[in-house]
Amino acid sequence: MSILAERKQKGLNYHGGRKDSMTRLAFYGIDAIHLEERDELLPGRLIVIEGTDSVGRSTQLRLLRPWLESSGYAVVDTEMTRSELVGAGLKQAKEGHTLGPITLNLFYATDFVDRFESQILPALRAG
């Protein structure tokens, strides 16, 4: 049975969440750290603000955070290169142009996975 057929049978949409809510993790391709197998509910919500430099991301966050908190939601924010594990080293590597493109991308991936495991996933679990 295909993954899509299994998800339909379980009442899941293509992205892995229940049809009436998005409370599960879903991955396209390989789930390298096997989070999808855990089938855990995540009561928190993830809001991603993206954009190039100087398009107003900080302004939007400055407006969104107080509104969410005044509505009773706990807010946790994280940014690229903010990992305690590799954040400082990544900034130094970028400033000094000391790493090749593949190594630099692996550094960014390490930064993301560390923030995902230590900040994002615990916040989603906590609601």
Tab-separated table of C-alpha atoms in Angstrom:
chain	number	residue	atom	x	y	z
A	1	MET	CA	0.000	0.000	0.000
A	2	SER	CA	1.374	3.423	-0.887
A	3	ILE	CA	2.091	6.038	1.768
A	4	LEU	CA	-0.662	8.230	0.345
A	5	ALA	CA	-3.181	5.344	0.482
A	6	GLU	CA	-2.177	4.570	4.077
A	7	ARG	CA	-2.647	8.208	5.059
A	8	LYS	CA	-6.084	8.333	3.418
A	9	GLN	CA	-7.073	5.134	5.235
A	10	LYS	CA	-6.028	6.681	8.567
A	11	GLY	CA	-7.985	9.850	7.803
A	12	LEU	CA	-4.844	11.887	7.230
A	13	ASN	CA	-4.340	14.452	4.512
A	14	TYR	CA	-1.364	14.381	2.126
A	15	HIS	CA	0.755	16.429	4.541
A	16	GLY	CA	0.229	13.999	7.417
A	17	GLY	CA	-2.199	16.019	9.533
A	18	ARG	CA	-5.792	15.139	10.265
A	19	LYS	CA	-8.165	16.663	7.774
A	20	ASP	CA	-9.588	19.037	10.382
A	21	SER	CA	-6.279	20.160	11.891
A	22	MET	CA	-2.559	20.242	11.343
A	23	THR	CA	-1.175	18.706	14.528
A	24	ARG	CA	1.303	16.151	13.214
A	25	LEU	CA	4.711	16.290	11.659
A	26	ALA	CA	4.973	15.355	8.008
A	27	PHE	CA	8.001	15.014	5.789
A	28	TYR	CA	8.499	14.944	2.053
A	29	GLY	CA	11.001	12.248	1.189
A	30	ILE	CA	13.213	10.941	3.970
A	31	ASP	CA	12.371	11.396	7.667
A	32	ALA	CA	15.976	10.989	8.803
A	33	ILE	CA	15.280	11.312	12.530
A	34	HIS	CA	12.084	9.205	12.457
A	35	LEU	CA	9.755	11.805	13.935
A	36	GLU	CA	6.837	10.707	11.756
A	37	GLU	CA	7.007	7.182	13.231
A	38	ARG	CA	6.373	8.558	16.719
A	39	ASP	CA	2.896	9.659	15.635
A	40	GLU	CA	2.768	12.181	18.455
A	41	LEU	CA	0.301	15.019	18.634
A	42	LEU	CA	1.803	18.479	18.707
A	43	PRO	CA	-0.598	20.961	20.294
A	44	GLY	CA	1.589	23.982	19.473
A	45	ARG	CA	1.545	25.912	16.227
A	46	LEU	CA	4.496	26.950	14.087
A	47	ILE	CA	4.341	30.319	12.357
A	48	VAL	CA	7.140	31.033	9.899
A	49	ILE	CA	7.930	34.571	8.766
A	50	GLU	CA	10.164	34.590	5.688
A	51	GLY	CA	11.438	37.198	3.296
A	52	THR	CA	14.539	38.832	1.935
A	53	ASP	CA	16.400	41.586	3.768
A	54	SER	CA	14.494	44.802	4.526
A	55	VAL	CA	10.994	43.562	3.641
A	56	GLY	CA	9.531	44.075	7.124
A	57	ARG	CA	9.930	40.702	8.869
A	58	SER	CA	11.017	42.366	12.120
A	59	THR	CA	8.115	44.809	11.933
A	60	GLN	CA	5.634	41.966	11.449
A	61	LEU	CA	7.134	40.047	14.367
A	62	ARG	CA	7.067	43.156	16.564
A	63	LEU	CA	3.326	43.418	15.855
A	64	LEU	CA	2.483	39.705	15.937
A	65	ARG	CA	4.175	38.704	19.196
A	66	PRO	CA	2.267	41.098	21.536
A	67	TRP	CA	-1.010	40.269	19.796
A	68	LEU	CA	-0.484	36.520	20.266
A	69	GLU	CA	0.611	36.967	23.891
A	70	SER	CA	-2.361	39.228	24.682
A	71	SER	CA	-4.578	36.517	23.184
A	72	GLY	CA	-3.175	34.026	25.702
A	73	TYR	CA	-0.575	32.251	23.572
A	74	ALA	CA	2.974	31.536	24.690
A	75	VAL	CA	5.460	32.626	22.033
A	76	VAL	CA	8.907	31.210	21.352
A	77	ASP	CA	10.981	32.676	18.564
A	78	THR	CA	14.116	31.451	16.867
A	79	GLU	CA	16.239	32.669	13.994
A	80	MET	CA	18.882	31.284	11.690
A	81	THR	CA	22.367	31.176	13.217
A	82	ARG	CA	20.938	31.307	16.764
A	83	SER	CA	21.812	27.734	17.729
A	84	GLU	CA	23.803	27.502	20.960
A	85	LEU	CA	25.727	24.625	19.417
A	86	VAL	CA	27.010	26.270	16.222
A	87	GLY	CA	25.598	29.812	16.018
A	88	ALA	CA	28.791	31.646	16.969
A	89	GLY	CA	30.971	29.462	14.748
A	90	LEU	CA	28.621	29.923	11.810
A	91	LYS	CA	28.761	33.709	12.128
A	92	GLN	CA	32.562	33.618	12.290
A	93	ALA	CA	32.758	31.344	9.255
A	94	LYS	CA	30.494	33.670	7.245
A	95	GLU	CA	32.471	36.770	8.200
A	96	GLY	CA	35.832	35.194	7.448
A	97	HIS	CA	34.743	33.359	4.283
A	98	THR	CA	36.636	30.349	5.624
A	99	LEU	CA	34.301	27.558	4.507
A	100	GLY	CA	33.359	26.170	1.127
A	101	PRO	CA	29.715	26.201	0.019
A	102	ILE	CA	28.977	22.568	0.935
A	103	THR	CA	30.538	22.873	4.390
A	104	LEU	CA	28.710	26.150	4.993
A	105	ASN	CA	25.386	24.536	4.031
A	106	LEU	CA	26.080	21.637	6.403
A	107	PHE	CA	26.782	24.226	9.113
A	108	TYR	CA	23.374	25.828	8.400
A	109	ALA	CA	21.710	22.395	8.517
A	110	THR	CA	23.358	21.697	11.881
A	111	ASP	CA	22.133	25.064	13.156
A	112	PHE	CA	18.570	24.269	12.071
A	113	VAL	CA	18.452	20.715	13.465
A	114	ASP	CA	19.874	21.894	16.795
A	115	ARG	CA	17.246	24.656	17.054
A	116	PHE	CA	14.525	22.232	15.915
A	117	GLU	CA	15.400	19.679	18.608
A	118	SER	CA	16.136	22.112	21.449
A	119	GLN	CA	13.643	24.951	20.806
A	120	ILE	CA	11.004	24.302	18.147
A	121	LEU	CA	9.926	20.730	18.932
A	122	PRO	CA	9.724	21.278	22.733
A	123	ALA	CA	7.585	24.386	22.146
A	124	LEU	CA	5.268	22.498	19.774
A	125	ARG	CA	4.938	19.687	22.316
A	126	ALA	CA	4.160	22.144	25.121
A	127	GLY	CA	1.433	23.849	23.110
